Short mmCIF file of C-alpha atoms in Angstrom, two decimals:
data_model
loop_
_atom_site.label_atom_id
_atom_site.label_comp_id
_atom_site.label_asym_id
_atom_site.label_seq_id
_atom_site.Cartn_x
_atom_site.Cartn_y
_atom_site.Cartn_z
CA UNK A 1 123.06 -39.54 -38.38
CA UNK A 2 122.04 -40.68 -34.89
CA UNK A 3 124.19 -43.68 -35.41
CA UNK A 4 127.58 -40.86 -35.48
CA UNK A 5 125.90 -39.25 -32.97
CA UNK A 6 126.00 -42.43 -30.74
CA UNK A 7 129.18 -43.55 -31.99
CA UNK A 8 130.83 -40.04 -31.52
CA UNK A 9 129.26 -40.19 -27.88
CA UNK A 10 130.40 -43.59 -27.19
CA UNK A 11 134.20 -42.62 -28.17
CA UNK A 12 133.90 -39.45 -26.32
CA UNK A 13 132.50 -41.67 -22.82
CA UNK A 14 135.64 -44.62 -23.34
CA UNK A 15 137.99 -41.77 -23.65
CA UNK A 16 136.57 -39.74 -20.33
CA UNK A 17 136.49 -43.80 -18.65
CA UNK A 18 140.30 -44.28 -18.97
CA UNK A 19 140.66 -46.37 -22.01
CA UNK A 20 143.59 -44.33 -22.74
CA UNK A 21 145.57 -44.67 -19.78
CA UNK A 22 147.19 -47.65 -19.64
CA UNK A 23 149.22 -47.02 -23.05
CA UNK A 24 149.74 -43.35 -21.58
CA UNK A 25 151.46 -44.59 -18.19
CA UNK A 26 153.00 -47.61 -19.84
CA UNK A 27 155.15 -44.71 -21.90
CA UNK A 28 155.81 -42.75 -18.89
CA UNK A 29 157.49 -45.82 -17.71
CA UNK A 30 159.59 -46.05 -20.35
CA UNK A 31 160.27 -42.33 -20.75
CA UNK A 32 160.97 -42.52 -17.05
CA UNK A 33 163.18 -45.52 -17.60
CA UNK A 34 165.50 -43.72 -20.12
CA UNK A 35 165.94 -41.42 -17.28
CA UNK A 36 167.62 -43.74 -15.16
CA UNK A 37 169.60 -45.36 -18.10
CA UNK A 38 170.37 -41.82 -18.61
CA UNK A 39 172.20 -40.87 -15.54
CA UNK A 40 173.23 -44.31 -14.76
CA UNK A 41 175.24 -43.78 -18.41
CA UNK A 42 176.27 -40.16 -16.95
CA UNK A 43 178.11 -41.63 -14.03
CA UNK A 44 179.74 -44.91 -16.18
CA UNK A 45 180.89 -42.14 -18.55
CA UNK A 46 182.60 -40.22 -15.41
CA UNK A 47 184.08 -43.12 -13.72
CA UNK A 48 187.28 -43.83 -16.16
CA UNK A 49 188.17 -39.96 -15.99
CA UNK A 50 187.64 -40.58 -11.57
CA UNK A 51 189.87 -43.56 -11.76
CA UNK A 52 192.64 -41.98 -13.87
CA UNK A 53 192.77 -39.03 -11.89
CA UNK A 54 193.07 -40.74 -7.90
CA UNK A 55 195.56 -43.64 -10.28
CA UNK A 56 198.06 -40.50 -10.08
CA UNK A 57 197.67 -40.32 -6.44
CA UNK A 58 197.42 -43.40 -5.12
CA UNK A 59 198.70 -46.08 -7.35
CA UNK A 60 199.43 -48.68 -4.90
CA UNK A 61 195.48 -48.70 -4.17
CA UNK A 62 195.07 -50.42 -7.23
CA UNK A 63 192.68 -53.30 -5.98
CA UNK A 64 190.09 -50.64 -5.36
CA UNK A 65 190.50 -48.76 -8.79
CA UNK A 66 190.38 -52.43 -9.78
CA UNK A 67 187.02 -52.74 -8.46
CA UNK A 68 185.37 -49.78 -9.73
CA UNK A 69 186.60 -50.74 -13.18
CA UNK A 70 185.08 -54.18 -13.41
CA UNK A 71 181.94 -52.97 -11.61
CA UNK A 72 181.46 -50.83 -14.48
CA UNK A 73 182.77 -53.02 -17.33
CA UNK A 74 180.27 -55.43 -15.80
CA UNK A 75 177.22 -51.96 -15.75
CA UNK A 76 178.58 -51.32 -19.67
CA UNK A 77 178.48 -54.98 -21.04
CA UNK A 78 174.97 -55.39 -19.67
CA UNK A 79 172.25 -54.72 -22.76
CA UNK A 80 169.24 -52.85 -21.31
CA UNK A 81 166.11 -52.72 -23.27
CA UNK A 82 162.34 -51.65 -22.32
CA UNK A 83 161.82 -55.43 -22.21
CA UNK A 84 163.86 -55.91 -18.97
CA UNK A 85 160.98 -53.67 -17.34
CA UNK A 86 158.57 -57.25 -17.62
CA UNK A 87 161.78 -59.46 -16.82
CA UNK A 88 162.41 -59.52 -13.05
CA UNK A 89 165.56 -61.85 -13.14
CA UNK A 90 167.00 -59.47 -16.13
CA UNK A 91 165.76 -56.29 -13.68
CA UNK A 92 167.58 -57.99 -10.16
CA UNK A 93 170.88 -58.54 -12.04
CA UNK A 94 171.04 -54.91 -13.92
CA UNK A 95 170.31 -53.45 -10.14
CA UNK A 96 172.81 -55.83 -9.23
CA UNK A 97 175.22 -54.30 -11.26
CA UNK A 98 174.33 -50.90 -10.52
CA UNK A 99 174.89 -51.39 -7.16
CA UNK A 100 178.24 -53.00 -7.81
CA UNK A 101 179.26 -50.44 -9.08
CA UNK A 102 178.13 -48.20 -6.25
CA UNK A 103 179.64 -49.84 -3.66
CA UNK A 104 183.13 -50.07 -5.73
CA UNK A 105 182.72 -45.97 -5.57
CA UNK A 106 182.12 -45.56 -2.23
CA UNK A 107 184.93 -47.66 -1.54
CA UNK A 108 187.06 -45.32 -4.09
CA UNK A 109 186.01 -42.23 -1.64
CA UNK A 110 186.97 -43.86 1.85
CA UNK A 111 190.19 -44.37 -0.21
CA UNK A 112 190.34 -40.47 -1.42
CA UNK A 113 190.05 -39.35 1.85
CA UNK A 114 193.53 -41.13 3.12
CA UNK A 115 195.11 -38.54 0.26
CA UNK A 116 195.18 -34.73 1.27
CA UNK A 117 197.00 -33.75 -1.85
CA UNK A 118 194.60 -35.34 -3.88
CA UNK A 119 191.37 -34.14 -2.43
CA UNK A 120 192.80 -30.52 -2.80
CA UNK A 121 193.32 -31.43 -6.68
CA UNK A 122 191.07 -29.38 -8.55
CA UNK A 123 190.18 -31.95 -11.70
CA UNK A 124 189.33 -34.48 -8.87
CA UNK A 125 187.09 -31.99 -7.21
CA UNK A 126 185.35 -31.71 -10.02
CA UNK A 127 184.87 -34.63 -11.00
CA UNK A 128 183.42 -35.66 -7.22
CA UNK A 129 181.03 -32.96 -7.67
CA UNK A 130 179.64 -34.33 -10.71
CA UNK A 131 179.62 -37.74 -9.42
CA UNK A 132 178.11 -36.60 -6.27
CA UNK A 133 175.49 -34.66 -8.36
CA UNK A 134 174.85 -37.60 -11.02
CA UNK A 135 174.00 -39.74 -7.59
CA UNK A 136 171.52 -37.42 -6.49
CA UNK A 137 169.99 -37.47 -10.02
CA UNK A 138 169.77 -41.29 -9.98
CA UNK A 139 168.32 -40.96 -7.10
CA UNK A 140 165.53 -38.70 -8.32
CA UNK A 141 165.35 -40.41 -11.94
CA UNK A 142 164.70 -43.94 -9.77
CA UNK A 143 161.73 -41.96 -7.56
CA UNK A 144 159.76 -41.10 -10.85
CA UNK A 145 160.35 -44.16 -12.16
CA UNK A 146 159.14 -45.75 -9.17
CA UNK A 147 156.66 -43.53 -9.63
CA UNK A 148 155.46 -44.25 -12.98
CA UNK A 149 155.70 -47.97 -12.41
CA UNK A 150 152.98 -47.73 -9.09
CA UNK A 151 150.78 -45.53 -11.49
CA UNK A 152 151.03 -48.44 -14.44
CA UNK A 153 150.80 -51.37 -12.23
CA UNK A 154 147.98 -50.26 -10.41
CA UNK A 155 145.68 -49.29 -13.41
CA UNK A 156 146.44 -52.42 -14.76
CA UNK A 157 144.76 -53.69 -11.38
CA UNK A 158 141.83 -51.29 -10.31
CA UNK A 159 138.61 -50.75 -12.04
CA UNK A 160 138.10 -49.53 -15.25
CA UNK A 161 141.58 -50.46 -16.36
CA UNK A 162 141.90 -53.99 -15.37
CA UNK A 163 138.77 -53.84 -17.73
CA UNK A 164 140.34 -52.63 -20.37
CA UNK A 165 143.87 -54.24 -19.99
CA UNK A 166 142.25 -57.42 -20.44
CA UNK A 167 139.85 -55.98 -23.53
CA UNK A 168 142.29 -53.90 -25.00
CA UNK A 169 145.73 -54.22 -23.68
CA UNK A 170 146.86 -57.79 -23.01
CA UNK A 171 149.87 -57.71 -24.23
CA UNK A 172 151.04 -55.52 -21.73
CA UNK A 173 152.29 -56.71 -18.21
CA UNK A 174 153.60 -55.16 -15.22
CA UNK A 175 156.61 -53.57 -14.82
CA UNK A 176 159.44 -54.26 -12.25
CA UNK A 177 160.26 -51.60 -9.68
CA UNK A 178 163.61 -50.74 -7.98
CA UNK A 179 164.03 -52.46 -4.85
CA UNK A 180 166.14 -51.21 -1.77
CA UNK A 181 169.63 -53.29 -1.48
CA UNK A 182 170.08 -55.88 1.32
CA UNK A 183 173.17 -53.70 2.60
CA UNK A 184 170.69 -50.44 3.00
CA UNK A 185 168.85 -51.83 5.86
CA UNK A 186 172.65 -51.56 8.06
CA UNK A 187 173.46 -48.37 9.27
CA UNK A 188 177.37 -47.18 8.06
CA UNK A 189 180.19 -47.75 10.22
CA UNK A 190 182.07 -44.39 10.58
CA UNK A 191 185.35 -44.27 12.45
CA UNK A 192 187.51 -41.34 13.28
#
């Protein structure tokens, strides 16, 4: 009997010291990762219906619809599992990709605003709405990821749960986080 008692206490005093937290913030990396996969699908899935729609307009710009098209051919044939969290050089080339692929839609929008008619068109102001929106929501899926990632990492670090990642939890490693582009650092050019 005082053996439960013990054992029950002992349980009850790892669970209160944080043995748990390292599997709990390693999931709410990956839950926050499927974010990001999720929106970053979101926009690949609105890009074709983008490029069709400013292809009516403005054919003859076809090295920029070009452009967006590989960048996300390039976004789609890239296989993203939780492992690439651990993987830096499989982590630099998916936000590689990603920000291909932002770039070639930027570039797409500098190219929308030479066409009146086609800003007035009401599929393609829908469909900048969304992607405008789906950009924002990258933007906050990437935070809590970010997020998550400092959380995880730095119990893997700190007392108790470098403790326990080494008694418990080898296995696991740290994560990658998202890194700010080279090209973020230079203001934009704007010209009227």
């Amino acid at each position: 009997m005082v053996r439960r008692v013990l054992l029950i206490g002992g349980l009850l005093l790892l669970a209160g010291c944080g043995v748990n937290n390292i599997p709990t913030y390693d999931e709410a990396v990956i839950a926050a990762w499927g974010q990001v996969q999720n929106q970053y699908q979101r926009r690949a899935d609105l890009v074709p219906n983008l490029v069709n729609t400013v292809k009516g307009y403005a054919a003859h710009e076809s090295a920029t619809l070009q452009a967006v098209v590989e960048a996300r051919a390039k976004v789609a044939q890239m296989n993203v599992t939780p492992e690439i969290l651990g993987n830096p050089a499989a982590f630099k080339a998916f936000e590689d990709n990603q920000a291909a692929l932002s770039g070639a839609l930027s570039r797409l929008m500098v190219v929308v605003e030479r066409y009146p008619d086609l800003k007035a068109n009401q599929n393609f102001l829908q469909l900048q709405s969304q992607l405008e929106g789906t950009e924002n929501r990258i933007a906050v899926a990437r935070r809590d990821y970010i997020g998550a990632v400092q959380r995880y990492n730095t119990e893997l670090r700190t007392f108790p749960g470098r403790i326990w990642h080494s008694l418990l939890y080898s296995d696991l490693s740290t994560k990658e986080s998202f890194a700010a582009q080279p090209s973020a650092a230079e203001a934009p050019v704007v010209e009227f």
